[in-house]
Amino acid sequence: MRLRKTISLVAVVGMMAGCTSTGGVRQPSGPETVAPEKALVLPPPGGPSIVSVVERKRGNGVEQTISLFTSSSVPGQNSLKVQFFGASGANPGTGNAGFSMINESGIAREVARAAPGVPMATSATFLQNSYGPFGYASGRSRAGDTCIYAWQQIRSSVNATTQARNFGMIQLRLRLCDANASERQLLGIVYGYTISGAFDGEIWNPYGNPPPADAALGRTGEPIYPDQGGYRASPMPIGYEPAPAIVGRPRVAPARSASQPAQGAAPMPAPIGPRVPLPGEAPQARLMPDAAPPEQPVEQSARAIGVTVPSPDCIGDAAMTAACRR
């Protein structure tokens, strides 16, 4: 009897819960496409344009895969991947993203997946942009396309994190392949991109404390000249503009006039007589080089034009008429 009452009570509670439900549709948390202006990292001016941005919220941060314009025959999509690691529970209902420090073996696997079939070599030169040090690998495909894969981890120093602040971290990966750009042009993207995202709260600042001002400022005996540059003799260009493809064109010999003999050939004798124009050529008066200039027209005296009227003395007498005629 008690069991029957318990079952009836559970059924009534279930019916009441069903009546109070709104019946809305809920989509599970997963990747979603956001507008390009909401990208957490922006390429530099003149750099590759943003095609799409896919965002995935994690319990301890946010991930974004920013697809970039691609002009290459190498399989794969140019992209800029960024991960923000902060406090756990930032986005309830989503799992935390695990992260690992950058190491050589992990980077080697990432490089192999980023540009399949392209022999990539890791650069041993120490480089850094506005956000700190970074590394990259580069290579060239059989078709002549240039590829780079760059990585960077932005995190405050150990001394800064011991003060219960500056715990955040940002990791970036950049994959670029281009048919016309050089390695230096593609490397300019790493120097020019801008991180627009930020953490809520000073405790998660990944950049650490701001550096102090230069000790030489305001000090006697430390001149600063207007042409004094930074640590690089020639700064990297911001962004890149792919060079146009060079198309080979056959060389055409310059047109030579009929009066100019070919190089190495004996000079033609001077023609005799007037020049006959070619078919379709407008006739024009042309003097021969050896011909004498035309004579100037001789001025002729003015001569009366009309009928000569005889004198009255010559009229009437035959002898006078004959004399007048002579």
Tab-separated table of C-alpha atoms in Angstrom:
chain	number	residue	atom	x	y	z
A	1	MET	CA	0.000	0.000	0.000
A	2	ARG	CA	2.811	2.366	0.878
A	3	LEU	CA	4.646	1.470	-2.338
A	4	ARG	CA	1.542	2.321	-4.347
A	5	LYS	CA	1.268	5.716	-2.667
A	6	THR	CA	4.943	6.444	-3.304
A	7	ILE	CA	4.576	5.655	-7.007
A	8	SER	CA	1.492	7.858	-7.255
A	9	LEU	CA	3.303	10.718	-5.548
A	10	VAL	CA	6.290	10.476	-7.931
A	11	ALA	CA	3.940	10.472	-10.920
A	12	VAL	CA	2.160	13.587	-9.654
A	13	VAL	CA	5.482	15.406	-9.130
A	14	GLY	CA	6.594	14.441	-12.641
A	15	MET	CA	3.384	15.766	-14.157
A	16	MET	CA	3.751	19.045	-12.279
A	17	ALA	CA	7.375	19.423	-13.472
A	18	GLY	CA	6.259	18.790	-17.060
A	19	CYS	CA	3.585	21.447	-16.798
A	20	THR	CA	6.020	24.058	-15.480
A	21	SER	CA	8.647	23.395	-18.229
A	22	THR	CA	8.866	26.023	-20.973
A	23	GLY	CA	9.703	23.485	-23.663
A	24	GLY	CA	12.487	25.647	-25.148
A	25	VAL	CA	15.311	24.204	-27.225
A	26	ARG	CA	18.771	24.409	-25.729
A	27	GLN	CA	21.904	24.095	-27.818
A	28	PRO	CA	24.892	22.442	-26.187
A	29	SER	CA	27.975	24.555	-25.719
A	30	GLY	CA	30.357	24.187	-28.633
A	31	PRO	CA	32.263	26.127	-31.283
A	32	GLU	CA	30.422	28.993	-32.889
A	33	THR	CA	31.193	31.517	-35.604
A	34	VAL	CA	31.602	35.133	-34.538
A	35	ALA	CA	32.041	38.346	-36.507
A	36	PRO	CA	35.576	39.139	-37.745
A	37	GLU	CA	35.643	42.343	-35.681
A	38	LYS	CA	35.366	40.193	-32.538
A	39	ALA	CA	38.641	38.442	-33.244
A	40	LEU	CA	40.953	38.453	-30.222
A	41	VAL	CA	43.995	38.902	-32.487
A	42	LEU	CA	44.017	41.122	-35.567
A	43	PRO	CA	46.495	40.865	-38.459
A	44	PRO	CA	48.460	44.008	-39.285
A	45	PRO	CA	47.343	46.517	-41.941
A	46	GLY	CA	48.242	45.128	-45.332
A	47	GLY	CA	48.303	41.609	-43.965
A	48	PRO	CA	46.020	38.734	-44.993
A	49	SER	CA	42.335	39.467	-44.522
A	50	ILE	CA	40.166	37.567	-42.032
A	51	VAL	CA	37.902	34.984	-43.671
A	52	SER	CA	36.111	33.651	-40.579
A	53	VAL	CA	36.458	33.382	-36.792
A	54	VAL	CA	35.438	30.235	-34.896
A	55	GLU	CA	35.249	30.668	-31.108
A	56	ARG	CA	35.046	28.049	-28.420
A	57	LYS	CA	34.467	29.046	-24.808
A	58	ARG	CA	36.173	27.033	-22.123
A	59	GLY	CA	35.722	26.916	-18.381
A	60	ASN	CA	39.079	28.595	-17.909
A	61	GLY	CA	39.278	30.780	-20.994
A	62	VAL	CA	38.493	31.205	-24.673
A	63	GLU	CA	39.912	29.735	-27.882
A	64	GLN	CA	39.660	31.245	-31.343
A	65	THR	CA	40.724	29.970	-34.746
A	66	ILE	CA	41.000	32.921	-37.113
A	67	SER	CA	41.077	31.770	-40.729
A	68	LEU	CA	43.075	34.038	-43.032
A	69	PHE	CA	43.123	34.544	-46.789
A	70	THR	CA	45.160	31.808	-48.477
A	71	SER	CA	46.956	31.982	-51.830
A	72	SER	CA	48.960	28.772	-51.986
A	73	SER	CA	48.896	25.262	-53.421
A	74	VAL	CA	50.024	23.762	-50.092
A	75	PRO	CA	47.160	21.827	-48.451
A	76	GLY	CA	45.688	23.629	-45.478
A	77	GLN	CA	44.258	26.992	-44.475
A	78	ASN	CA	46.210	30.012	-43.302
A	79	SER	CA	45.116	30.624	-39.726
A	80	LEU	CA	45.921	32.366	-36.476
A	81	LYS	CA	44.992	30.361	-33.401
A	82	VAL	CA	44.865	32.066	-30.002
A	83	GLN	CA	44.130	30.646	-26.541
A	84	PHE	CA	43.410	32.726	-23.437
A	85	PHE	CA	43.941	30.801	-20.180
A	86	GLY	CA	42.498	32.423	-17.064
A	87	ALA	CA	40.487	31.499	-13.999
A	88	SER	CA	38.511	28.270	-13.794
A	89	GLY	CA	34.764	28.734	-13.845
A	90	ALA	CA	34.840	31.709	-16.193
A	91	ASN	CA	32.305	29.956	-18.426
A	92	PRO	CA	30.169	27.565	-16.342
A	93	GLY	CA	28.993	24.419	-18.046
A	94	THR	CA	32.046	24.056	-20.267
A	95	GLY	CA	35.093	21.960	-19.632
A	96	ASN	CA	38.442	23.464	-18.810
A	97	ALA	CA	41.058	23.538	-21.566
A	98	GLY	CA	44.275	21.822	-20.681
A	99	PHE	CA	47.463	23.560	-21.621
A	100	SER	CA	51.092	22.579	-21.693
A	101	MET	CA	54.248	24.599	-21.907
A	102	ILE	CA	55.820	24.902	-25.351
A	103	ASN	CA	58.417	22.210	-25.918
A	104	GLU	CA	60.486	21.089	-28.884
A	105	SER	CA	58.777	17.763	-29.541
A	106	GLY	CA	55.292	19.244	-29.425
A	107	ILE	CA	56.245	22.069	-31.802
A	108	ALA	CA	57.788	19.581	-34.253
A	109	ARG	CA	54.466	17.711	-34.474
A	110	GLU	CA	52.537	20.960	-34.946
A	111	VAL	CA	54.850	22.096	-37.749
A	112	ALA	CA	54.482	18.760	-39.577
A	113	ARG	CA	50.680	18.998	-39.432
A	114	ALA	CA	50.565	22.671	-40.416
A	115	ALA	CA	52.325	22.333	-43.798
A	116	PRO	CA	52.203	18.718	-45.011
A	117	GLY	CA	54.807	17.862	-47.609
A	118	VAL	CA	56.866	21.023	-47.034
A	119	PRO	CA	60.346	20.573	-45.518
A	120	MET	CA	60.364	23.020	-42.600
A	121	ALA	CA	63.436	24.113	-40.640
A	122	THR	CA	63.257	25.766	-37.220
A	123	SER	CA	65.113	29.057	-36.913
A	124	ALA	CA	67.744	29.202	-34.164
A	125	THR	CA	67.822	33.031	-34.119
A	126	PHE	CA	66.394	34.763	-31.065
A	127	LEU	CA	63.538	37.026	-32.151
A	128	GLN	CA	60.893	39.007	-30.309
A	129	ASN	CA	58.022	41.280	-31.210
A	130	SER	CA	56.100	43.791	-29.107
A	131	TYR	CA	54.745	40.989	-26.874
A	132	GLY	CA	58.003	39.161	-26.218
A	133	PRO	CA	60.071	36.316	-27.695
A	134	PHE	CA	58.688	33.977	-30.342
A	135	GLY	CA	59.931	31.151	-32.522
A	136	TYR	CA	59.181	30.057	-36.051
A	137	ALA	CA	59.943	27.456	-38.710
A	138	SER	CA	60.029	28.086	-42.447
A	139	GLY	CA	60.265	26.142	-45.676
A	140	ARG	CA	59.491	26.140	-49.383
A	141	SER	CA	57.280	23.681	-51.232
A	142	ARG	CA	58.112	22.018	-54.540
A	143	ALA	CA	55.849	24.484	-56.311
A	144	GLY	CA	57.841	27.398	-54.853
A	145	ASP	CA	55.361	28.468	-52.137
A	146	THR	CA	56.855	29.919	-48.948
A	147	CYS	CA	55.499	28.707	-45.590
A	148	ILE	CA	56.126	29.748	-41.991
A	149	TYR	CA	54.755	28.423	-38.717
A	150	ALA	CA	55.252	30.715	-35.724
A	151	TRP	CA	54.452	30.198	-32.041
A	152	GLN	CA	54.448	32.483	-29.024
A	153	GLN	CA	53.565	32.220	-25.343
A	154	ILE	CA	52.807	35.411	-23.447
A	155	ARG	CA	53.136	35.035	-19.701
A	156	SER	CA	54.544	37.194	-16.940
A	157	SER	CA	57.811	36.284	-15.295
A	158	VAL	CA	58.058	34.054	-12.225
A	159	ASN	CA	58.965	37.019	-10.036
A	160	ALA	CA	55.764	38.824	-11.044
A	161	THR	CA	53.481	35.847	-10.382
A	162	THR	CA	54.716	35.404	-6.828
A	163	GLN	CA	52.897	38.602	-5.846
A	164	ALA	CA	49.440	36.993	-6.218
A	165	ARG	CA	48.870	38.643	-9.575
A	166	ASN	CA	49.621	38.304	-13.307
A	167	PHE	CA	48.469	34.689	-13.576
A	168	GLY	CA	46.972	34.810	-17.077
A	169	MET	CA	48.584	33.293	-20.153
A	170	ILE	CA	48.120	33.618	-23.920
A	171	GLN	CA	49.354	31.158	-26.524
A	172	LEU	CA	49.400	31.884	-30.254
A	173	ARG	CA	50.050	29.822	-33.369
A	174	LEU	CA	50.359	31.306	-36.856
A	175	ARG	CA	50.354	29.277	-40.072
A	176	LEU	CA	51.041	31.134	-43.324
A	177	CYS	CA	51.747	29.826	-46.830
A	178	ASP	CA	51.900	32.109	-49.861
A	179	ALA	CA	52.777	31.588	-53.515
A	180	ASN	CA	54.339	35.029	-54.054
A	181	ALA	CA	55.531	36.411	-50.691
A	182	SER	CA	59.011	35.872	-49.283
A	183	GLU	CA	59.915	34.525	-45.846
A	184	ARG	CA	60.704	38.017	-44.547
A	185	GLN	CA	57.360	39.346	-45.755
A	186	LEU	CA	55.473	36.541	-44.006
A	187	LEU	CA	57.543	37.046	-40.866
A	188	GLY	CA	56.343	40.653	-40.810
A	189	ILE	CA	52.887	39.370	-39.790
A	190	VAL	CA	54.341	38.093	-36.504
A	191	TYR	CA	55.815	41.519	-35.802
A	192	GLY	CA	52.650	43.361	-36.739
A	193	TYR	CA	49.663	41.480	-35.308
A	194	THR	CA	47.700	43.083	-32.466
A	195	ILE	CA	46.160	41.275	-29.488
A	196	SER	CA	42.837	43.005	-28.902
A	197	GLY	CA	41.479	40.649	-26.224
A	198	ALA	CA	42.049	41.116	-22.498
A	199	PHE	CA	41.304	39.420	-19.179
A	200	ASP	CA	38.847	40.728	-16.607
A	201	GLY	CA	40.791	41.710	-13.529
A	202	GLU	CA	44.341	42.827	-12.918
A	203	ILE	CA	45.205	39.539	-11.278
A	204	TRP	CA	45.060	37.775	-14.666
A	205	ASN	CA	47.292	40.236	-16.519
A	206	PRO	CA	49.612	38.049	-18.682
A	207	TYR	CA	52.059	40.825	-19.551
A	208	GLY	CA	53.472	41.405	-16.085
A	209	ASN	CA	54.480	44.722	-14.634
A	210	PRO	CA	55.297	47.505	-17.103
A	211	PRO	CA	59.045	47.994	-17.602
A	212	PRO	CA	60.638	51.036	-15.957
A	213	ALA	CA	61.719	54.038	-17.978
A	214	ASP	CA	65.167	54.095	-19.505
A	215	ALA	CA	67.752	55.088	-16.892
A	216	ALA	CA	69.418	57.397	-19.426
A	217	LEU	CA	66.411	59.726	-19.548
A	218	GLY	CA	67.252	63.031	-17.866
A	219	ARG	CA	70.789	61.985	-16.980
A	220	THR	CA	73.730	64.282	-17.690
A	221	GLY	CA	76.217	62.964	-20.233
A	222	GLU	CA	73.689	60.665	-21.979
A	223	PRO	CA	72.844	62.377	-25.282
A	224	ILE	CA	69.901	61.051	-27.305
A	225	TYR	CA	69.986	61.787	-31.019
A	226	PRO	CA	66.987	62.032	-33.371
A	227	ASP	CA	68.272	59.224	-35.620
A	228	GLN	CA	68.898	56.822	-32.759
A	229	GLY	CA	66.957	53.646	-33.460
A	230	GLY	CA	66.025	50.588	-31.449
A	231	TYR	CA	67.718	47.202	-31.198
A	232	ARG	CA	67.117	46.469	-34.900
A	233	ALA	CA	69.099	48.279	-37.552
A	234	SER	CA	66.290	47.852	-40.090
A	235	PRO	CA	62.800	47.343	-38.607
A	236	MET	CA	60.576	44.635	-40.017
A	237	PRO	CA	57.763	45.862	-42.243
A	238	ILE	CA	54.297	45.710	-40.746
A	239	GLY	CA	52.185	43.387	-42.839
A	240	TYR	CA	53.110	42.176	-46.267
A	241	GLU	CA	52.062	42.702	-49.855
A	242	PRO	CA	52.688	39.691	-52.078
A	243	ALA	CA	54.909	40.459	-55.048
A	244	PRO	CA	53.235	39.981	-58.445
A	245	ALA	CA	54.171	36.914	-60.406
A	246	ILE	CA	56.935	37.503	-62.965
A	247	VAL	CA	55.776	36.505	-66.432
A	248	GLY	CA	58.518	35.963	-68.993
A	249	ARG	CA	58.001	37.818	-72.227
A	250	PRO	CA	59.996	37.260	-75.426
A	251	ARG	CA	62.300	40.099	-76.253
A	252	VAL	CA	61.307	41.954	-79.389
A	253	ALA	CA	64.006	43.632	-81.446
A	254	PRO	CA	63.425	47.375	-81.789
A	255	ALA	CA	61.943	48.511	-85.069
A	256	ARG	CA	64.527	49.765	-87.546
A	257	SER	CA	63.747	52.306	-90.198
A	258	ALA	CA	64.438	51.582	-93.833
A	259	SER	CA	67.167	54.253	-93.978
A	260	GLN	CA	69.191	52.580	-91.157
A	261	PRO	CA	71.262	49.566	-92.298
A	262	ALA	CA	71.439	46.461	-90.165
A	263	GLN	CA	74.366	46.142	-87.788
A	264	GLY	CA	77.352	44.614	-89.611
A	265	ALA	CA	75.833	45.006	-93.097
A	266	ALA	CA	77.323	47.096	-95.877
A	267	PRO	CA	75.625	50.460	-96.408
A	268	MET	CA	73.171	50.580	-99.281
A	269	PRO	CA	73.915	52.972	-102.156
A	270	ALA	CA	71.888	56.129	-102.286
A	271	PRO	CA	68.746	55.660	-104.442
A	272	ILE	CA	68.487	57.507	-107.730
A	273	GLY	CA	65.262	59.196	-108.664
A	274	PRO	CA	62.126	59.985	-106.761
A	275	ARG	CA	60.965	57.760	-103.885
A	276	VAL	CA	57.945	55.607	-104.655
A	277	PRO	CA	55.588	55.355	-101.646
A	278	LEU	CA	54.634	51.911	-100.289
A	279	PRO	CA	51.088	50.587	-100.689
A	280	GLY	CA	48.834	52.273	-98.143
A	281	GLU	CA	51.384	54.998	-97.443
A	282	ALA	CA	50.360	58.585	-97.998
A	283	PRO	CA	52.505	60.161	-100.713
A	284	GLN	CA	54.699	62.968	-99.494
A	285	ALA	CA	57.223	65.201	-101.131
A	286	ARG	CA	60.714	64.169	-100.135
A	287	LEU	CA	63.980	65.555	-101.476
A	288	MET	CA	66.883	63.289	-102.208
A	289	PRO	CA	69.991	64.008	-100.175
A	290	ASP	CA	72.127	64.715	-103.317
A	291	ALA	CA	69.486	66.690	-105.221
A	292	ALA	CA	69.983	70.388	-105.626
A	293	PRO	CA	67.479	72.661	-103.956
A	294	PRO	CA	64.819	74.034	-106.269
A	295	GLU	CA	65.449	77.380	-107.840
A	296	GLN	CA	63.731	80.339	-106.372
A	297	PRO	CA	60.979	81.700	-108.641
A	298	VAL	CA	62.113	84.657	-110.732
A	299	GLU	CA	60.062	87.711	-110.320
A	300	GLN	CA	58.406	88.662	-113.658
A	301	SER	CA	57.568	92.199	-114.597
A	302	ALA	CA	53.953	93.105	-114.635
A	303	ARG	CA	52.442	92.925	-118.093
A	304	ALA	CA	49.227	94.564	-119.152
A	305	ILE	CA	46.562	92.117	-120.085
A	306	GLY	CA	44.060	93.220	-122.755
A	307	VAL	CA	43.770	94.600	-126.400
A	308	THR	CA	46.248	97.171	-127.805
A	309	VAL	CA	44.481	100.274	-129.091
A	310	PRO	CA	46.224	101.837	-132.215
A	311	SER	CA	47.132	105.467	-132.393
A	312	PRO	CA	44.771	107.758	-134.409
A	313	ASP	CA	47.691	108.641	-136.734
A	314	CYS	CA	47.837	105.047	-137.976
A	315	ILE	CA	44.240	104.903	-139.077
A	316	GLY	CA	43.190	105.678	-142.647
A	317	ASP	CA	46.521	105.528	-144.502
A	318	ALA	CA	47.844	102.181	-145.689
A	319	ALA	CA	51.508	103.260	-145.560
A	320	MET	CA	51.115	104.604	-142.003
A	321	THR	CA	49.263	101.483	-140.957
A	322	ALA	CA	52.121	99.302	-142.183
A	323	ALA	CA	54.648	101.553	-140.414
A	324	CYS	CA	52.690	101.359	-137.161
A	325	ARG	CA	52.706	97.562	-137.358
A	326	ARG	CA	56.456	97.490	-137.604
